Amino acid sequence: MANPYYPNSVYVAAGGIGCANTSKCSYIFRLIFDSTKITHTQMDFNFGWDGSRLSAMAYSEINTDYIYCLTSKGRFYYSSTKGETFDSTENFKGPDAHYFYGSSILPSKKKLGRLYIAGSGYSNCGFWLSDDHGMTFSKADSGLPATLIHKIAMSEDENYIFAATEAGPFVYVVPQKRWFIMSNAVSPDQNFWSVEY
């Protein structure tokens, strides 16, 4: 994930340094390039305490102090302190990640606090909406079959969210709160891995 404060820096979801149990280590690393070398800093919060891995990260472009994270076991975390501290959404189990491909987080560029998350939706909802930075979520899977969402993208007016899924390409029409399939009889019958807008 790009670092919104420094153009020569990125955040990377990784394991951890100095962990006694590496299966329970999942930290964010801040990498900085200073024109001669790349240095790293392991941030303090461990997302892997329950054996999960950090599978998605995003920040709000409206207020870059807000960072959002989703783990491979569907646990959602939010920070209003540039990632220095994180809170977890209580009593919420979001979508799991694909076993070698992450989940997706898509923050609104127009409404602070609104964001969408997506991932595996076979035995649970695979697409969720929040209007309070992820403190609470609502299901938003009407019209969507039980499938795995690999990636989501949004139109500039934020009325349409496009999803690349194992069941094909879909679009969520936000004003209608409903998903529609985008394929037809001549579309490729395959897993759709990625989408951009």
XYZ file of N, CA and C in Angstrom:
591
model
N 0.858 -1.171 0.000
C 0.000 0.000 0.000
C 0.899 1.226 0.000
N 0.532 2.213 -0.809
C 1.299 3.449 -0.845
C 1.249 4.127 0.517
N 2.311 4.808 0.865
C 2.335 5.612 2.076
C 1.885 7.024 1.686
N 0.705 7.473 2.153
C 0.194 8.769 1.693
C 0.999 9.967 2.163
N 1.917 9.770 3.097
C 2.684 10.881 3.641
C 4.062 11.033 3.010
N 4.597 9.946 2.431
C 5.945 9.982 1.871
C 5.942 9.266 0.517
N 6.244 9.970 -0.561
C 6.190 9.352 -1.888
C 7.248 8.269 -2.114
N 8.274 8.232 -1.276
C 9.324 7.220 -1.426
C 9.163 6.094 -0.401
N 7.928 5.862 0.044
C 7.688 4.865 1.088
C 6.423 4.068 0.793
N 6.425 2.806 1.219
C 5.249 1.944 1.086
C 5.061 1.141 2.365
N 3.841 0.621 2.532
C 3.539 -0.327 3.595
C 3.404 -1.708 2.962
N 3.952 -2.718 3.636
C 3.916 -4.087 3.138
C 3.352 -4.995 4.222
N 2.393 -5.840 3.851
C 1.869 -6.851 4.775
C 2.829 -8.024 4.758
N 3.346 -8.394 5.921
C 4.372 -9.434 5.964
C 4.243 -10.252 7.243
N 5.229 -11.063 7.496
C 5.276 -11.856 8.723
C 5.760 -11.009 9.872
N 6.905 -11.355 10.434
C 7.426 -10.565 11.531
C 8.871 -10.901 11.810
N 9.549 -9.997 12.481
C 10.943 -10.197 12.868
C 10.973 -10.438 14.371
N 11.712 -11.455 14.784
C 11.872 -11.736 16.204
C 10.665 -12.399 16.841
N 9.863 -13.099 16.047
C 8.676 -13.779 16.582
C 9.055 -15.159 17.093
N 8.597 -15.490 18.285
C 8.835 -16.829 18.819
C 8.022 -17.869 18.057
N 6.824 -17.516 17.647
C 5.949 -18.409 16.885
C 5.592 -17.712 15.582
N 6.289 -18.065 14.489
C 6.100 -17.356 13.221
C 4.713 -17.567 12.629
N 3.997 -18.625 13.020
C 2.644 -18.832 12.500
C 1.650 -17.852 13.114
N 2.080 -17.112 14.136
C 1.204 -16.125 14.768
C 1.796 -14.732 14.681
N 2.482 -14.460 13.564
C 3.086 -13.148 13.332
C 2.624 -12.602 11.989
N 1.978 -11.457 12.002
C 1.591 -10.777 10.771
C 1.590 -9.280 11.051
N 2.636 -8.624 10.607
C 2.849 -7.211 10.884
C 2.848 -6.403 9.590
N 2.668 -5.101 9.733
C 2.890 -4.164 8.633
C 4.318 -3.656 8.746
N 5.017 -3.660 7.613
C 6.354 -3.086 7.543
C 6.295 -1.804 6.724
N 6.985 -0.783 7.199
C 7.113 0.473 6.457
C 8.473 0.444 5.775
N 8.487 0.513 4.449
C 9.732 0.545 3.679
C 9.959 1.965 3.186
N 11.205 2.433 3.290
C 11.547 3.779 2.833
C 12.791 3.689 1.950
N 12.700 4.298 0.767
C 13.830 4.366 -0.153
C 14.439 5.755 -0.060
N 15.748 5.826 0.242
C 16.405 7.127 0.414
C 17.382 7.449 -0.714
N 17.163 6.890 -1.877
C 17.957 7.058 -3.110
C 19.213 6.195 -3.151
N 19.569 5.567 -2.035
C 20.717 4.656 -2.053
C 20.359 3.260 -1.532
N 19.375 3.192 -0.637
C 19.019 1.895 -0.060
C 17.571 1.940 0.443
N 17.045 0.754 0.707
C 15.709 0.634 1.286
C 15.871 0.195 2.739
N 15.256 0.953 3.633
C 15.261 0.568 5.046
C 13.834 0.194 5.437
N 13.706 -0.597 6.497
C 12.376 -1.042 6.921
C 12.183 -0.834 8.416
N 10.919 -0.676 8.777
C 10.522 -0.591 10.178
C 9.307 -1.486 10.364
N 9.372 -2.380 11.327
C 8.222 -3.212 11.650
C 7.309 -2.415 12.580
N 6.055 -2.241 12.188
C 5.125 -1.506 13.035
C 4.707 -2.387 14.210
N 4.078 -1.793 15.212
C 3.876 -2.472 16.489
C 2.763 -3.506 16.520
N 1.701 -3.323 15.732
C 0.514 -4.158 15.906
C 0.653 -5.507 15.204
N 0.348 -6.596 15.928
C 0.402 -7.947 15.374
C -1.007 -8.392 14.972
N -1.243 -8.512 13.664
C -2.537 -8.960 13.145
C -2.658 -10.481 13.162
N -1.582 -11.183 13.459
C -1.568 -12.636 13.353
C -1.710 -13.379 14.663
N -2.134 -12.713 15.713
C -2.241 -13.346 17.033
C -3.140 -14.577 17.013
N -4.114 -14.645 16.086
C -5.035 -15.789 16.014
C -4.649 -16.763 14.902
N -3.453 -16.607 14.344
C -2.996 -17.496 13.272
C -3.380 -17.028 11.890
N -3.978 -15.850 11.776
C -4.360 -15.342 10.456
C -3.244 -14.491 9.864
N -3.417 -14.100 8.625
C -2.454 -13.254 7.918
C -3.166 -11.991 7.451
N -2.452 -10.905 7.435
C -2.990 -9.667 6.893
C -3.157 -9.841 5.389
N -4.396 -9.696 4.882
C -4.643 -9.983 3.467
C -5.071 -8.764 2.666
N -5.407 -7.645 3.315
C -5.769 -6.433 2.580
C -5.502 -5.210 3.454
N -5.055 -4.132 2.803
C -4.833 -2.850 3.473
C -5.328 -1.746 2.555
N -5.844 -0.679 3.146
C -6.237 0.502 2.374
C -6.280 1.695 3.331
N -6.219 2.879 2.762
C -6.371 4.083 3.586
C -7.398 4.996 2.932
N -7.982 5.874 3.720
C -8.946 6.840 3.202
C -8.198 7.971 2.511
N -8.577 8.263 1.277
C -7.966 9.390 0.576
C -8.552 10.718 1.049
N -9.676 10.673 1.761
C -10.277 11.889 2.307
C -9.530 12.333 3.558
N -9.230 11.376 4.427
C -8.454 11.636 5.642
C -7.480 10.473 5.798
N -6.236 10.711 5.421
C -5.255 9.628 5.354
C -4.806 9.122 6.720
N -5.308 9.703 7.796
C -5.043 9.139 9.122
C -5.733 7.793 9.299
N -6.788 7.532 8.502
C -7.557 6.295 8.621
C -6.952 5.206 7.744
N -6.581 4.101 8.387
C -6.060 2.917 7.695
C -6.953 1.743 8.060
N -7.260 0.912 7.059
C -8.147 -0.233 7.241
C -7.409 -1.508 6.856
N -7.636 -2.575 7.631
C -6.963 -3.853 7.385
C -7.944 -5.006 7.557
N -7.765 -6.049 6.751
C -8.592 -7.252 6.799
C -7.668 -8.458 6.791
N -7.953 -9.437 7.653
C -7.085 -10.611 7.732
C -7.676 -11.782 6.946
N -6.873 -12.800 6.790
C -7.285 -13.996 6.053
C -8.408 -14.755 6.744
N -8.652 -14.463 8.010
C -9.757 -15.108 8.735
C -10.955 -14.178 8.908
N -10.988 -13.073 8.167
C -12.135 -12.192 8.165
C -12.218 -11.206 9.317
N -11.128 -11.010 10.032
C -11.147 -10.029 11.126
C -10.770 -8.661 10.540
N -11.574 -7.637 10.874
C -11.367 -6.295 10.336
C -10.810 -5.380 11.421
N -9.823 -4.553 11.030
C -9.193 -3.605 11.934
C -9.224 -2.214 11.305
N -9.349 -1.198 12.155
C -9.334 0.176 11.673
C -8.477 1.033 12.601
N -7.858 2.040 11.998
C -6.987 2.950 12.743
C -7.300 4.375 12.333
N -7.345 5.277 13.291
C -7.472 6.708 12.997
C -6.185 7.433 13.366
N -5.115 6.649 13.591
C -3.836 7.204 14.051
C -2.692 6.862 13.105
N -2.991 6.799 11.810
C -1.979 6.491 10.789
C -1.360 5.113 10.975
N -2.088 4.214 11.625
C -1.597 2.855 11.825
C -0.768 2.663 13.074
N -0.687 3.675 13.912
C 0.060 3.520 15.160
C -0.696 2.618 16.134
N -2.024 2.713 16.139
C -2.884 1.830 16.945
C -4.030 1.354 16.071
N -4.567 0.174 16.393
C -5.691 -0.389 15.656
C -6.750 -0.892 16.615
N -8.009 -0.791 16.191
C -9.144 -1.397 16.884
C -9.751 -2.436 15.971
N -10.355 -3.463 16.572
C -11.007 -4.527 15.812
C -12.519 -4.351 15.879
N -13.199 -4.680 14.781
C -14.657 -4.640 14.766
C -15.175 -5.800 15.602
N -15.853 -5.481 16.689
C -16.317 -6.514 17.615
C -17.472 -7.315 17.028
N -17.501 -8.602 17.353
C -18.581 -9.513 16.960
C -18.831 -9.502 15.460
N -17.769 -9.368 14.679
C -17.901 -9.358 13.223
C -16.949 -10.363 12.615
N -17.479 -11.193 11.735
C -16.663 -12.135 10.965
C -16.882 -11.808 9.503
N -15.908 -11.168 8.901
C -15.998 -10.783 7.498
C -15.585 -11.910 6.583
N -15.443 -11.602 5.301
C -15.073 -12.644 4.339
C -13.633 -13.094 4.508
N -13.424 -14.400 4.397
C -12.066 -14.946 4.399
C -11.368 -14.573 3.101
N -10.065 -14.750 3.085
C -9.273 -14.520 1.886
C -9.124 -15.825 1.121
N -8.788 -15.717 -0.151
C -8.396 -16.863 -0.956
C -7.065 -17.381 -0.409
N -6.811 -18.668 -0.539
C -5.616 -19.229 0.117
C -4.301 -18.713 -0.439
N -4.279 -18.153 -1.663
C -3.036 -17.509 -2.097
C -3.292 -16.143 -2.725
N -4.435 -15.584 -2.471
C -4.784 -14.280 -3.036
C -5.581 -13.540 -1.982
N -5.304 -12.286 -1.742
C -5.905 -11.569 -0.627
C -7.351 -11.174 -0.798
N -7.852 -10.467 0.178
C -9.191 -9.897 0.149
C -9.089 -8.491 -0.443
N -10.216 -7.749 -0.427
C -10.212 -6.382 -0.948
C -10.873 -5.431 0.034
N -10.322 -4.231 0.123
C -10.920 -3.120 0.872
C -10.981 -1.940 -0.085
N -12.145 -1.310 -0.162
C -12.331 -0.191 -1.083
C -12.972 0.984 -0.344
N -12.173 1.955 0.118
C -12.739 3.134 0.795
C -13.317 4.128 -0.213
N -14.371 4.799 0.198
C -14.967 5.851 -0.626
C -14.017 7.038 -0.724
N -14.039 7.705 -1.878
C -13.285 8.947 -2.059
C -14.182 10.164 -1.887
N -15.472 9.915 -1.591
C -16.441 11.000 -1.477
C -17.057 11.124 -0.093
N -17.173 10.009 0.624
C -17.844 10.016 1.922
C -16.918 9.409 2.973
N -16.435 10.237 3.880
C -15.519 9.763 4.917
C -16.208 8.714 5.785
N -15.542 7.597 5.969
C -16.072 6.520 6.791
C -16.720 5.410 6.002
N -17.117 5.662 4.744
C -17.733 4.599 3.941
C -16.644 3.741 3.316
N -16.812 2.436 3.406
C -15.896 1.507 2.758
C -16.599 0.182 2.492
N -16.042 -0.552 1.541
C -16.546 -1.864 1.164
C -15.429 -2.879 1.360
N -15.787 -4.081 1.787
C -14.809 -5.166 1.869
C -15.360 -6.376 1.131
N -14.466 -7.171 0.570
C -14.886 -8.324 -0.230
C -13.886 -9.456 -0.077
N -14.381 -10.672 -0.283
C -13.538 -11.858 -0.219
C -14.361 -13.097 -0.499
N -14.108 -14.159 0.236
C -14.806 -15.420 0.023
C -16.245 -15.334 0.516
N -17.183 -15.760 -0.331
C -18.598 -15.695 0.028
C -19.327 -16.992 -0.222
N -18.703 -18.107 0.116
C -19.340 -19.406 -0.128
C -20.265 -19.820 1.014
N -19.813 -19.696 2.234
C -20.652 -20.094 3.370
C -21.071 -18.890 4.203
N -20.786 -17.702 3.689
C -21.106 -16.469 4.386
C -21.209 -15.361 3.347
N -21.538 -14.159 3.779
C -21.594 -13.009 2.880
C -20.180 -12.646 2.426
N -19.998 -12.422 1.133
C -18.682 -12.082 0.595
C -18.471 -10.603 0.336
N -19.506 -9.771 0.597
C -19.395 -8.340 0.309
C -20.141 -7.561 1.389
N -19.443 -6.610 2.002
C -19.986 -5.869 3.136
C -19.762 -4.374 2.948
N -20.619 -3.568 3.584
C -20.556 -2.111 3.534
C -20.488 -1.563 4.950
N -19.673 -0.530 5.129
C -19.622 0.188 6.408
C -19.693 1.686 6.137
N -20.376 2.411 6.994
C -20.422 3.869 6.916
C -19.766 4.529 8.119
N -19.097 3.729 8.958
C -18.471 4.291 10.156
C -17.040 3.766 10.341
N -16.298 3.730 9.247
C -14.882 3.321 9.239
C -14.677 1.844 9.586
N -15.738 1.036 9.547
C -15.592 -0.376 9.859
C -15.925 -0.733 11.290
N -16.474 0.207 12.045
C -16.914 -0.139 13.402
C -18.108 -1.081 13.353
N -18.955 -0.933 12.309
C -20.066 -1.859 12.048
C -20.144 -2.096 10.544
N -20.718 -3.227 10.160
C -20.870 -3.582 8.754
C -22.280 -4.064 8.475
N -22.714 -3.871 7.211
C -23.991 -4.393 6.729
C -23.730 -5.284 5.522
N -24.470 -6.383 5.412
C -24.351 -7.245 4.238
C -24.825 -6.485 3.004
N -24.159 -6.717 1.886
C -24.528 -6.061 0.629
C -24.346 -7.049 -0.516
N -24.953 -8.218 -0.389
C -24.744 -9.274 -1.388
C -26.006 -9.651 -2.158
N -27.036 -8.813 -2.147
C -28.264 -9.117 -2.876
C -27.976 -9.242 -4.372
N -28.343 -10.366 -4.964
C -28.108 -10.624 -6.380
C -26.787 -11.286 -6.691
N -25.924 -11.420 -5.703
C -24.606 -12.027 -5.911
C -24.657 -13.503 -5.532
N -24.204 -14.403 -6.406
C -24.197 -15.821 -6.025
C -23.116 -16.109 -4.988
N -23.175 -17.285 -4.408
C -22.117 -17.721 -3.494
C -20.843 -17.901 -4.313
N -19.889 -17.005 -4.123
C -18.671 -17.020 -4.924
C -17.542 -16.338 -4.168
N -16.362 -16.401 -4.721
C -15.182 -15.727 -4.182
C -14.930 -14.463 -4.981
N -14.899 -13.333 -4.311
C -14.569 -12.059 -4.951
C -13.066 -11.843 -4.806
N -12.389 -11.778 -5.947
C -10.940 -11.581 -5.915
C -10.573 -10.113 -5.755
N -11.272 -9.228 -6.473
C -10.908 -7.815 -6.438
C -12.127 -6.977 -6.781
N -12.182 -5.753 -6.219
C -13.258 -4.821 -6.517
C -12.676 -3.474 -6.927
N -13.448 -2.742 -7.747
C -13.072 -1.402 -8.187
C -14.348 -0.571 -8.278
N -14.214 0.749 -8.221
C -15.384 1.618 -8.157
C -15.325 2.696 -9.232
N -16.499 3.045 -9.781
C -16.582 4.155 -10.726
C -16.327 5.463 -9.990
N -15.973 6.504 -10.736
C -15.633 7.780 -10.110
C -16.811 8.398 -9.379
N -18.036 8.176 -9.885
C -19.209 8.713 -9.198
C -19.649 7.833 -8.026
N -18.997 6.679 -7.868
C -19.236 5.718 -6.783
C -20.635 5.115 -6.811
N -21.273 5.132 -7.979
C -22.581 4.483 -8.141
C -22.450 3.029 -8.580
N -21.251 2.634 -9.018
C -21.046 1.272 -9.511
C -19.772 0.691 -8.920
N -19.887 -0.533 -8.413
C -18.720 -1.262 -7.924
C -18.603 -2.522 -8.765
N -17.440 -2.726 -9.336
C -17.207 -3.858 -10.215
C -16.419 -4.921 -9.460
N -16.779 -6.184 -9.697
C -16.129 -7.281 -8.980
C -15.650 -8.347 -9.954
N -14.407 -8.758 -9.773
C -13.859 -9.920 -10.476
C -14.035 -11.109 -9.540
N -14.801 -12.123 -9.965
C -15.128 -13.241 -9.084
C -14.893 -14.573 -9.783
N -14.992 -15.647 -9.009
C -14.888 -16.982 -9.592
C -16.112 -17.329 -10.437
N -17.213 -16.605 -10.221
C -18.439 -16.856 -10.988
C -18.585 -15.903 -12.175
N -17.582 -15.071 -12.433
C -17.640 -14.139 -13.548
C -17.593 -12.693 -13.090
N -17.805 -11.750 -14.031
C -17.769 -10.327 -13.693
C -19.146 -9.844 -13.227
N -19.150 -9.053 -12.157
C -20.406 -8.535 -11.608
C -20.272 -7.041 -11.356
N -21.424 -6.366 -11.298
C -21.460 -4.949 -10.947
C -22.513 -4.745 -9.863
N -22.148 -3.982 -8.845
C -23.068 -3.609 -7.768
C -23.535 -2.195 -8.051
N -24.849 -2.034 -8.250
C -25.420 -0.717 -8.493
C -25.801 -0.146 -7.134
N -25.027 0.810 -6.665
C -25.157 1.311 -5.294
C -26.545 1.871 -5.004
N -27.141 2.720 -5.881
C -28.475 3.234 -5.567
C -29.538 2.132 -5.447
N -29.351 1.023 -6.173
C -30.312 -0.085 -6.116
C -29.960 -1.114 -5.043
N -28.744 -1.028 -4.495
C -28.267 -1.972 -3.486
C -28.375 -3.409 -3.980
N -27.924 -3.645 -5.217
C -28.080 -4.966 -5.826
C -26.957 -5.231 -6.830
N -26.561 -6.514 -6.903
C -25.556 -6.989 -7.847
C -26.220 -7.475 -9.133
N -25.509 -7.275 -10.261
C -25.954 -7.767 -11.559
C -24.762 -8.403 -12.263
N -25.001 -9.510 -12.967
C -23.918 -10.154 -13.718
C -23.649 -9.354 -14.979
N -22.394 -9.238 -15.367
C -22.020 -8.456 -16.542
C -21.725 -9.326 -17.760
N -21.648 -10.625 -17.586
C -21.315 -11.495 -18.713
C -22.562 -11.817 -19.533
N -22.323 -12.357 -20.720
C -23.423 -12.817 -21.572
C -22.999 -14.108 -22.263
N -23.735 -14.517 -23.276
C -23.501 -15.828 -23.898
C -22.137 -15.946 -24.566
N -21.508 -14.835 -24.925
C -20.209 -14.907 -25.606
C -19.049 -14.490 -24.711
N -19.319 -14.231 -23.432
C -18.241 -13.881 -22.504
C -17.434 -15.123 -22.137
N -16.165 -14.956 -21.795
C -15.374 -16.119 -21.363
C -15.970 -16.747 -20.103
N -16.086 -18.064 -20.115
C -16.575 -18.793 -18.946
C -15.356 -19.203 -18.135
N -14.957 -18.332 -17.231
C -13.710 -18.539 -16.501
C -13.731 -17.776 -15.194
N -12.710 -18.003 -14.396
C -12.476 -17.256 -13.171
C -11.952 -15.872 -13.559
N -12.567 -14.808 -13.046
C -12.090 -13.447 -13.288
C -11.262 -13.014 -12.075
N -9.971 -12.778 -12.295
C -9.030 -12.548 -11.219
C -8.858 -11.090 -10.845
N -9.020 -10.179 -11.776
C -8.681 -8.788 -11.487
C -9.637 -7.836 -12.194
N -9.739 -6.630 -11.670
C -10.572 -5.589 -12.283
C -9.962 -4.239 -11.961
N -10.038 -3.324 -12.921
C -9.604 -1.946 -12.730
C -10.673 -1.050 -13.319
N -10.773 0.181 -12.800
C -11.671 1.166 -13.395
C -10.875 2.408 -13.697
